[in-house]
Amino acid sequence: MEIVHVSAECYPVAKAGGLGDVVGALPKYQNDLGHVAKVVMPMYRTRFLVQHDWDVVHKGYTHMGSWWFNYTVIKERTNKLGFDLYLVDIYGLLDREKIYGYSDDPERFLGFQIAVVDWIAAWSHQPDVIHVHDYHAGLIPFMLKYCHKYRFLQNIPTVLTIHNAQYQGWMGWDKSHLLPEWDSWGWGMLEWQNSINPLASAIKCAWKVTTVSWSYLDELRTAANGLEALFEYEKGKCVGILNGIDTAVWNPATDTYIENHYGPSDAADGKLKSKQILCERFDLDIDKPLIVFIGRLVGEKGADLLPQVIVDSFTHIGRTMNFLILGSGFPEVESQLDNMKGISNRDYSVYIGYNESLSHLMYAGADFILMPSRVEPCGLNQMYAMRYGTVPMVRNTGGLRDTVVDYGDPDGYGIRFNHAAVGDITQGIWRAVQLYGQESTFQRIRQTMMELDFSWETSVQHYLDLYQQLK
Ligand code: ADP
């Protein structure tokens, strides 16, 4: 099968979170099974772009409303990612450094999608599946069905994968003229609660919809940032497929970002060396358990709760643990966490920003990773952490619920708590400190986790089975 993935992110080209990791891995594993999976994404001005060689494969000319533009599609020459990677360039729209965060993001991603569909329309054949990821590619299923110019592509099956339903790409109706001329009978396929909602449109128009864990799909029927009724209505075409992790990239025995490699049998020693590097760099006490947080500092991740959790842990449990935080996001949370460096007694530090290499070192050197998420569609951090022998401390939600079993349960290996609330999280930290003190149990849990299989193999097959049903 020929599968075209359309996404705003793809590791290692451009990544802001889990979407990038998944789109950088899933096609590779699909190709390994003999299929032809490709990725098409915007041509941001990234380091990856300048460090690689490219061939121009298509030049087109189309329009977004009254604005006519040239676009260019280029392809990475060496296929080094394990799949064909295509970048779409639209001068003035996509030639920016960052992925998100511009005031014209709606126009940027709309222009990108128009160019992608226009390019596919120029192919001499049709792909077997167009697989769109999140709202940034969510208007493509609508365009294939309702835009006159592209309607001849309507028989190409489309699959939407929802990595995060919080972000939906809302646009006012004043922007409706920016879409390629469309059949006005189809307006209901764009609309949700009086605006154009690209994610809702994709849920309505795609042939199948997947979410990145089973529990998340269940939860969306009651909490989906306004789309609950739509998920309930469309449940027949929705299915949960748990993300895998790229075990070639995330492997403590070969990870190129860390110096001290290890496997399940020498984890204690290997991890200690990475912990030592972290403790020296961030002035932490190596004898205490190291609890880390890695992620976006936003409400979804429960990051706003961290300052109080840390203060309460120090006050009520004692200064018996270290905290190290890596992340960026809400400016208030960033500055609150940064200001707290003052209270450190060699037991607290923070790095504000995005740092891929530090994140790998933290997965390797930490004893515990804290994920007090309010919403977690799948969550990759806990799976990376387990592969690196780091015990996940997670809220009982979404993909965290599907991948972490509390160590108090038979065969359990993690710490789970029910509420994204300071009291519950602090209780989890108390349990972590207790567990760290039970040397043999702690080592046994570490061993168990490192041998769990979170690889893509099973999930890839589920996606392929899903595509087959669409033929
Ligand atoms: P989400 O996509 O909701 O942000 P996921 O758990 O699915 O969350 O994926 C998060 C990915 O982003 C992981 O690979 C994590 O290591 C990485 N990540 C998040 N924030 C940072 C950061 N500040 N520096 C480095 N990596 C980060």
Coordinates of N, CA and C in Angstrom, one line a residue, residues 186-340:
G186 N -22.0 21.5 1.7 CA -21.1 20.8 2.7 C -20.7 21.7 3.9
W187 N -21.4 22.8 4.1 CA -20.9 23.7 5.1 C -21.0 23.0 6.5
G188 N -22.0 22.2 6.7 CA -22.1 21.5 8.0 C -20.9 20.6 8.3
M189 N -20.2 20.2 7.3 CA -19.0 19.4 7.5 C -17.8 20.2 7.9
L190 N -17.9 21.5 7.9 CA -16.9 22.4 8.4 C -17.2 22.9 9.8
E191 N -18.5 23.0 10.0 CA -19.0 23.8 11.2 C -19.0 23.0 12.5
W192 N -18.7 23.7 13.6 CA -18.9 23.2 14.9 C -19.0 24.4 15.8
Q193 N -20.2 24.5 16.5 CA -20.4 25.6 17.4 C -20.1 27.0 16.8
N194 N -20.7 27.2 15.6 CA -20.6 28.5 14.9 C -19.3 29.0 14.4
S195 N -18.3 28.0 14.4 CA -17.1 28.4 13.7 C -16.6 27.3 12.8
I196 N -15.6 27.5 11.9 CA -15.0 26.5 11.2 C -14.1 25.7 12.1
N197 N -14.3 24.4 12.2 CA -13.5 23.7 13.2 C -12.8 22.5 12.4
P198 N -11.5 22.7 12.1 CA -10.8 21.7 11.2 C -10.7 20.3 11.9
L199 N -10.6 20.3 13.2 CA -10.6 18.9 13.8 C -12.0 18.3 13.7
A200 N -13.0 19.0 14.0 CA -14.4 18.5 13.9 C -14.6 18.1 12.5
S201 N -14.2 18.9 11.5 CA -14.4 18.6 10.1 C -13.8 17.3 9.7
A202 N -12.5 17.1 10.2 CA -11.8 15.8 9.9 C -12.6 14.6 10.6
I203 N -13.1 14.8 11.8 CA -13.8 13.7 12.4 C -15.0 13.3 11.6
K204 N -15.7 14.4 11.0 CA -16.9 14.1 10.2 C -16.5 13.5 8.8
C205 N -15.5 14.0 8.2 CA -15.2 13.7 6.8 C -14.3 12.5 6.6
A206 N -13.4 12.2 7.6 CA -12.4 11.1 7.3 C -13.2 9.8 7.4
W207 N -12.6 8.8 6.7 CA -13.3 7.5 6.6 C -13.2 6.8 8.0
K208 N -12.0 7.0 8.6 CA -11.8 6.4 9.9 C -11.1 7.4 10.8
V209 N -11.3 7.3 12.1 CA -10.6 8.2 13.0 C -10.0 7.3 14.1
T210 N -8.7 7.6 14.4 CA -8.1 6.9 15.5 C -7.6 7.9 16.5
T211 N -7.6 7.4 17.8 CA -6.9 8.2 18.8 C -5.8 7.3 19.3
V212 N -4.8 8.0 20.0 CA -3.6 7.3 20.3 C -3.5 6.4 21.6
S213 N -4.7 6.2 22.2 CA -4.8 5.2 23.2 C -6.3 4.9 23.3
W214 N -6.6 3.7 23.9 CA -8.0 3.3 24.1 C -8.7 4.2 25.1
S215 N -8.1 4.4 26.2 CA -8.7 5.2 27.3 C -9.0 6.6 26.9
Y216 N -8.1 7.2 26.1 CA -8.4 8.5 25.6 C -9.6 8.6 24.8
L217 N -9.8 7.6 23.9 CA -11.0 7.6 23.1 C -12.3 7.6 24.0
D218 N -12.3 6.7 25.0 CA -13.4 6.7 26.0 C -13.6 8.0 26.6
E219 N -12.5 8.7 27.0 CA -12.6 9.9 27.8 C -13.1 11.1 26.9
L220 N -12.8 11.0 25.6 CA -13.3 12.1 24.7 C -14.8 12.2 24.6
R221 N -15.5 11.1 24.9 CA -16.9 11.2 24.8 C -17.5 12.1 26.0
T222 N -16.7 12.3 27.0 CA -17.2 13.1 28.1 C -16.3 14.4 28.3
A223 N -15.1 14.4 27.7 CA -14.2 15.6 27.8 C -13.4 15.7 26.6
A224 N -13.9 16.6 25.7 CA -13.2 16.7 24.4 C -13.1 18.2 24.0
N225 N -13.0 19.1 24.9 CA -12.9 20.5 24.6 C -14.1 21.0 23.6
G226 N -15.3 20.5 23.9 CA -16.4 21.0 23.1 C -16.9 20.0 22.1
L227 N -16.1 18.9 21.8 CA -16.5 18.0 20.8 C -17.1 16.7 21.3
E228 N -17.5 16.7 22.6 CA -18.0 15.4 23.2 C -19.1 14.8 22.4
A229 N -20.1 15.6 22.0 CA -21.3 15.0 21.3 C -20.8 14.5 20.0
L230 N -19.9 15.1 19.3 CA -19.4 14.6 18.0 C -18.7 13.2 18.2
F231 N -17.9 13.1 19.2 CA -17.3 11.8 19.4 C -18.3 10.7 19.7
E232 N -19.3 11.1 20.5 CA -20.4 10.1 20.8 C -21.1 9.7 19.5
Y233 N -21.4 10.7 18.6 CA -22.1 10.5 17.4 C -21.3 9.6 16.4
E234 N -20.0 9.9 16.4 CA -19.2 9.2 15.4 C -18.4 8.0 15.9
K235 N -18.8 7.5 17.1 CA -18.0 6.5 17.7 C -17.9 5.2 16.8
G236 N -18.8 5.0 15.9 CA -18.7 3.9 15.1 C -17.5 3.8 14.2
K237 N -16.9 5.0 13.9 CA -15.7 5.0 13.0 C -14.5 5.3 13.8
C238 N -14.6 5.4 15.1 CA -13.4 5.7 15.9 C -12.8 4.5 16.5
V239 N -11.5 4.5 16.6 CA -10.8 3.3 17.2 C -9.5 3.8 17.9
G240 N -9.2 3.2 19.0 CA -8.0 3.6 19.7 C -6.8 2.7 19.3
I241 N -5.7 3.3 19.0 CA -4.5 2.5 18.7 C -3.4 3.1 19.5
L242 N -2.8 2.3 20.4 CA -1.8 2.9 21.3 C -0.5 3.2 20.5
N243 N 0.1 4.3 20.7 CA 1.4 4.6 20.1 C 2.4 3.6 20.5
G244 N 3.4 3.4 19.7 CA 4.6 2.7 20.1 C 5.7 3.7 20.3
I245 N 6.9 3.2 20.6 CA 8.0 4.1 20.7 C 9.1 3.6 19.7
D246 N 9.9 4.5 19.2 CA 10.9 4.1 18.3 C 12.1 3.5 19.0
T247 N 12.1 2.2 19.1 CA 13.1 1.6 19.9 C 14.5 1.7 19.4
A248 N 14.6 2.2 18.1 CA 16.0 2.4 17.6 C 16.5 3.7 18.1
V249 N 15.7 4.7 18.3 CA 16.1 6.0 18.8 C 16.2 6.0 20.3
W250 N 15.2 5.3 20.9 CA 15.0 5.3 22.4 C 15.5 4.0 22.9
N251 N 16.8 3.9 23.0 CA 17.4 2.6 23.5 C 18.7 3.0 24.4
P252 N 18.6 2.7 25.7 CA 19.7 3.1 26.6 C 21.0 2.4 26.2
A253 N 20.9 1.3 25.4 CA 22.2 0.6 25.1 C 22.9 1.3 23.9
T254 N 22.2 2.1 23.2 CA 22.8 2.7 22.0 C 22.6 4.2 21.8
D255 N 21.8 4.8 22.7 CA 21.4 6.2 22.6 C 22.6 7.1 22.4
T256 N 22.6 7.9 21.3 CA 23.7 8.7 20.9 C 23.8 10.0 21.8
Y257 N 22.7 10.3 22.5 CA 22.7 11.5 23.3 C 23.4 11.2 24.7
I258 N 23.6 9.9 25.1 CA 24.1 9.7 26.4 C 25.5 9.0 26.3
E259 N 26.3 9.2 27.3 CA 27.7 8.6 27.2 C 27.7 7.2 27.8
N260 N 26.9 7.0 28.8 CA 27.0 5.7 29.6 C 25.9 4.8 29.2
H261 N 26.2 3.8 28.3 CA 25.1 3.0 27.9 C 24.9 1.8 28.8
Y262 N 23.6 1.3 28.8 CA 23.3 0.2 29.7 C 22.1 -0.6 29.2
G263 N 21.9 -1.7 29.8 CA 20.7 -2.5 29.5 C 20.1 -3.0 30.8
P264 N 19.1 -3.9 30.7 CA 18.5 -4.3 32.0 C 19.4 -4.9 33.0
S265 N 20.5 -5.6 32.5 CA 21.3 -6.3 33.5 C 22.3 -5.3 34.2
D266 N 22.7 -4.2 33.6 CA 23.6 -3.3 34.3 C 23.0 -1.9 34.4
A267 N 21.7 -1.9 34.6 CA 21.0 -0.6 34.7 C 21.4 0.2 35.9
A268 N 21.6 -0.4 37.0 CA 21.8 0.4 38.3 C 23.1 1.2 38.0
D269 N 24.2 0.6 37.5 CA 25.4 1.2 37.3 C 25.3 2.3 36.2
G270 N 24.7 1.9 35.1 CA 24.6 2.8 33.9 C 23.8 4.0 34.3
K271 N 22.7 3.8 35.0 CA 21.9 5.0 35.3 C 22.6 5.9 36.3
L272 N 23.3 5.3 37.2 CA 24.0 6.1 38.2 C 25.0 7.1 37.6
K273 N 25.7 6.6 36.5 CA 26.6 7.5 35.9 C 25.9 8.7 35.2
S274 N 24.8 8.5 34.6 CA 24.0 9.6 34.0 C 23.5 10.5 35.1
K275 N 23.1 9.9 36.2 CA 22.5 10.7 37.4 C 23.7 11.6 37.9
Q276 N 24.8 11.0 37.9 CA 26.0 11.8 38.4 C 26.2 13.0 37.6
I277 N 26.1 12.9 36.2 CA 26.3 14.0 35.3 C 25.3 15.1 35.6
L278 N 24.0 14.6 35.7 CA 22.9 15.5 36.0 C 23.1 16.2 37.3
C279 N 23.5 15.5 38.4 CA 23.6 16.1 39.7 C 24.8 17.1 39.7
E280 N 25.8 16.8 39.0 CA 26.9 17.8 38.9 C 26.5 19.1 38.2
R281 N 25.8 18.8 37.0 CA 25.4 19.9 36.2 C 24.4 20.8 36.9
F282 N 23.5 20.2 37.6 CA 22.4 21.0 38.2 C 22.5 21.2 39.7
D283 N 23.7 20.8 40.3 CA 23.9 20.9 41.7 C 22.8 20.2 42.5
L284 N 22.7 18.9 42.4 CA 21.8 18.1 43.1 C 22.5 17.1 43.9
D285 N 21.8 16.6 44.9 CA 22.4 15.6 45.8 C 22.2 14.2 45.3
I286 N 23.3 13.5 44.9 CA 23.1 12.2 44.2 C 22.6 11.1 45.1
D287 N 22.6 11.3 46.4 CA 22.1 10.3 47.3 C 20.6 10.2 47.5
K288 N 20.0 11.3 47.0 CA 18.5 11.3 47.1 C 17.9 10.9 45.8
P289 N 16.7 10.3 45.8 CA 16.0 9.9 44.6 C 15.8 11.2 43.7
L290 N 16.0 11.0 42.4 CA 15.8 12.1 41.5 C 14.5 12.0 40.7
I291 N 13.6 12.9 40.9 CA 12.3 12.9 40.3 C 12.3 14.0 39.2
V292 N 12.0 13.6 38.0 CA 12.1 14.6 36.9 C 10.7 14.9 36.3
F293 N 10.6 16.0 35.7 CA 9.4 16.3 34.8 C 10.0 16.8 33.5
I294 N 9.5 16.2 32.4 CA 9.9 16.6 31.1 C 8.7 16.9 30.2
G295 N 8.5 18.1 29.8 CA 7.3 18.3 28.9 C 6.9 19.8 28.8
R296 N 5.8 19.9 28.1 CA 5.3 21.3 27.9 C 4.7 21.8 29.3
L297 N 5.1 23.0 29.6 CA 4.6 23.6 30.9 C 3.2 24.2 30.7
V298 N 2.2 23.3 30.5 CA 0.9 23.8 30.2 C -0.1 23.1 31.2
G299 N -1.3 23.6 31.2 CA -2.3 23.0 32.1 C -2.6 21.6 31.9
E300 N -2.7 21.2 30.6 CA -2.9 19.8 30.2 C -2.0 18.8 30.9
K301 N -0.7 19.3 31.1 CA 0.3 18.4 31.7 C 0.3 18.5 33.2
G302 N -0.6 19.4 33.7 CA -0.6 19.6 35.2 C 0.7 20.4 35.7
A303 N 1.3 21.1 34.7 CA 2.6 21.8 35.1 C 2.4 22.9 36.1
D304 N 1.2 23.5 36.1 CA 0.9 24.6 37.0 C 0.9 24.1 38.4
L305 N 0.7 22.8 38.6 CA 0.7 22.3 40.0 C 2.1 22.0 40.6
L306 N 3.1 22.0 39.7 CA 4.4 21.6 40.2 C 5.0 22.5 41.3
P307 N 4.9 23.8 41.2 CA 5.5 24.6 42.3 C 5.0 24.2 43.6
Q308 N 3.6 24.1 43.7 CA 3.1 23.8 45.1 C 3.4 22.4 45.5
V309 N 3.4 21.5 44.5 CA 3.8 20.1 44.9 C 5.2 20.0 45.4
I310 N 6.1 20.7 44.8 CA 7.5 20.7 45.3 C 7.6 21.3 46.7
V311 N 7.0 22.4 46.9 CA 7.0 23.1 48.2 C 6.4 22.2 49.3
D312 N 5.2 21.6 48.9 CA 4.5 20.7 49.9 C 5.3 19.5 50.2
S313 N 6.0 18.9 49.2 CA 6.8 17.7 49.4 C 8.0 18.1 50.3
F314 N 8.6 19.2 50.1 CA 9.7 19.6 51.0 C 9.2 19.8 52.4
T315 N 8.0 20.4 52.5 CA 7.5 20.7 53.9 C 7.0 19.5 54.6
H316 N 6.2 18.6 53.9 CA 5.5 17.6 54.6 C 6.3 16.2 54.5
I317 N 7.1 16.0 53.5 CA 7.8 14.7 53.4 C 9.2 14.9 53.9
G318 N 9.7 16.1 53.7 CA 11.1 16.4 54.1 C 12.0 16.6 52.9
R319 N 13.2 17.0 53.1 CA 14.1 17.2 51.9 C 14.8 16.0 51.6
T320 N 14.0 15.0 51.2 CA 14.5 13.6 51.0 C 14.5 13.3 49.5
M321 N 14.3 14.2 48.6 CA 14.3 13.9 47.2 C 14.7 15.2 46.4
N322 N 15.2 14.9 45.2 CA 15.5 16.0 44.2 C 14.5 16.2 43.2
F323 N 14.3 17.4 42.7 CA 13.4 17.6 41.6 C 14.2 18.3 40.5
L324 N 14.0 17.8 39.3 CA 14.7 18.5 38.1 C 13.6 18.6 37.0
I325 N 13.4 19.8 36.5 CA 12.3 20.0 35.6 C 12.9 20.6 34.2
L326 N 12.4 20.0 33.1 CA 12.8 20.5 31.8 C 11.5 20.8 31.1
G327 N 11.4 22.0 30.6 CA 10.2 22.3 29.9 C 10.0 23.8 29.5
S328 N 9.1 24.0 28.7 CA 8.7 25.4 28.3 C 7.2 25.4 28.1
G329 N 6.7 26.6 28.2 CA 5.2 26.7 28.0 C 4.7 28.0 28.6
F330 N 3.7 28.0 29.4 CA 3.1 29.2 30.0 C 4.2 30.0 30.7
P331 N 4.3 31.3 30.3 CA 5.3 32.2 30.9 C 5.2 32.2 32.4
E332 N 4.0 32.3 33.0 CA 3.8 32.4 34.5 C 4.4 31.1 35.1
V333 N 4.2 30.0 34.5 CA 4.7 28.7 35.1 C 6.2 28.7 35.0
E334 N 6.7 29.1 33.8 CA 8.1 29.1 33.6 C 8.8 30.0 34.7
S335 N 8.3 31.2 34.9 CA 9.0 32.1 35.8 C 8.8 31.7 37.3
Q336 N 7.7 31.1 37.6 CA 7.5 30.6 38.9 C 8.5 29.5 39.2
L337 N 8.7 28.6 38.3 CA 9.6 27.4 38.5 C 11.0 28.0 38.5
D338 N 11.3 28.9 37.7 CA 12.7 29.5 37.6 C 13.0 30.2 38.9
N339 N 12.0 31.0 39.4 CA 12.3 31.7 40.7 C 12.5 30.8 41.9
M340 N 11.9 29.6 41.8 CA 12.1 28.6 42.9 C 13.5 28.1 43.1

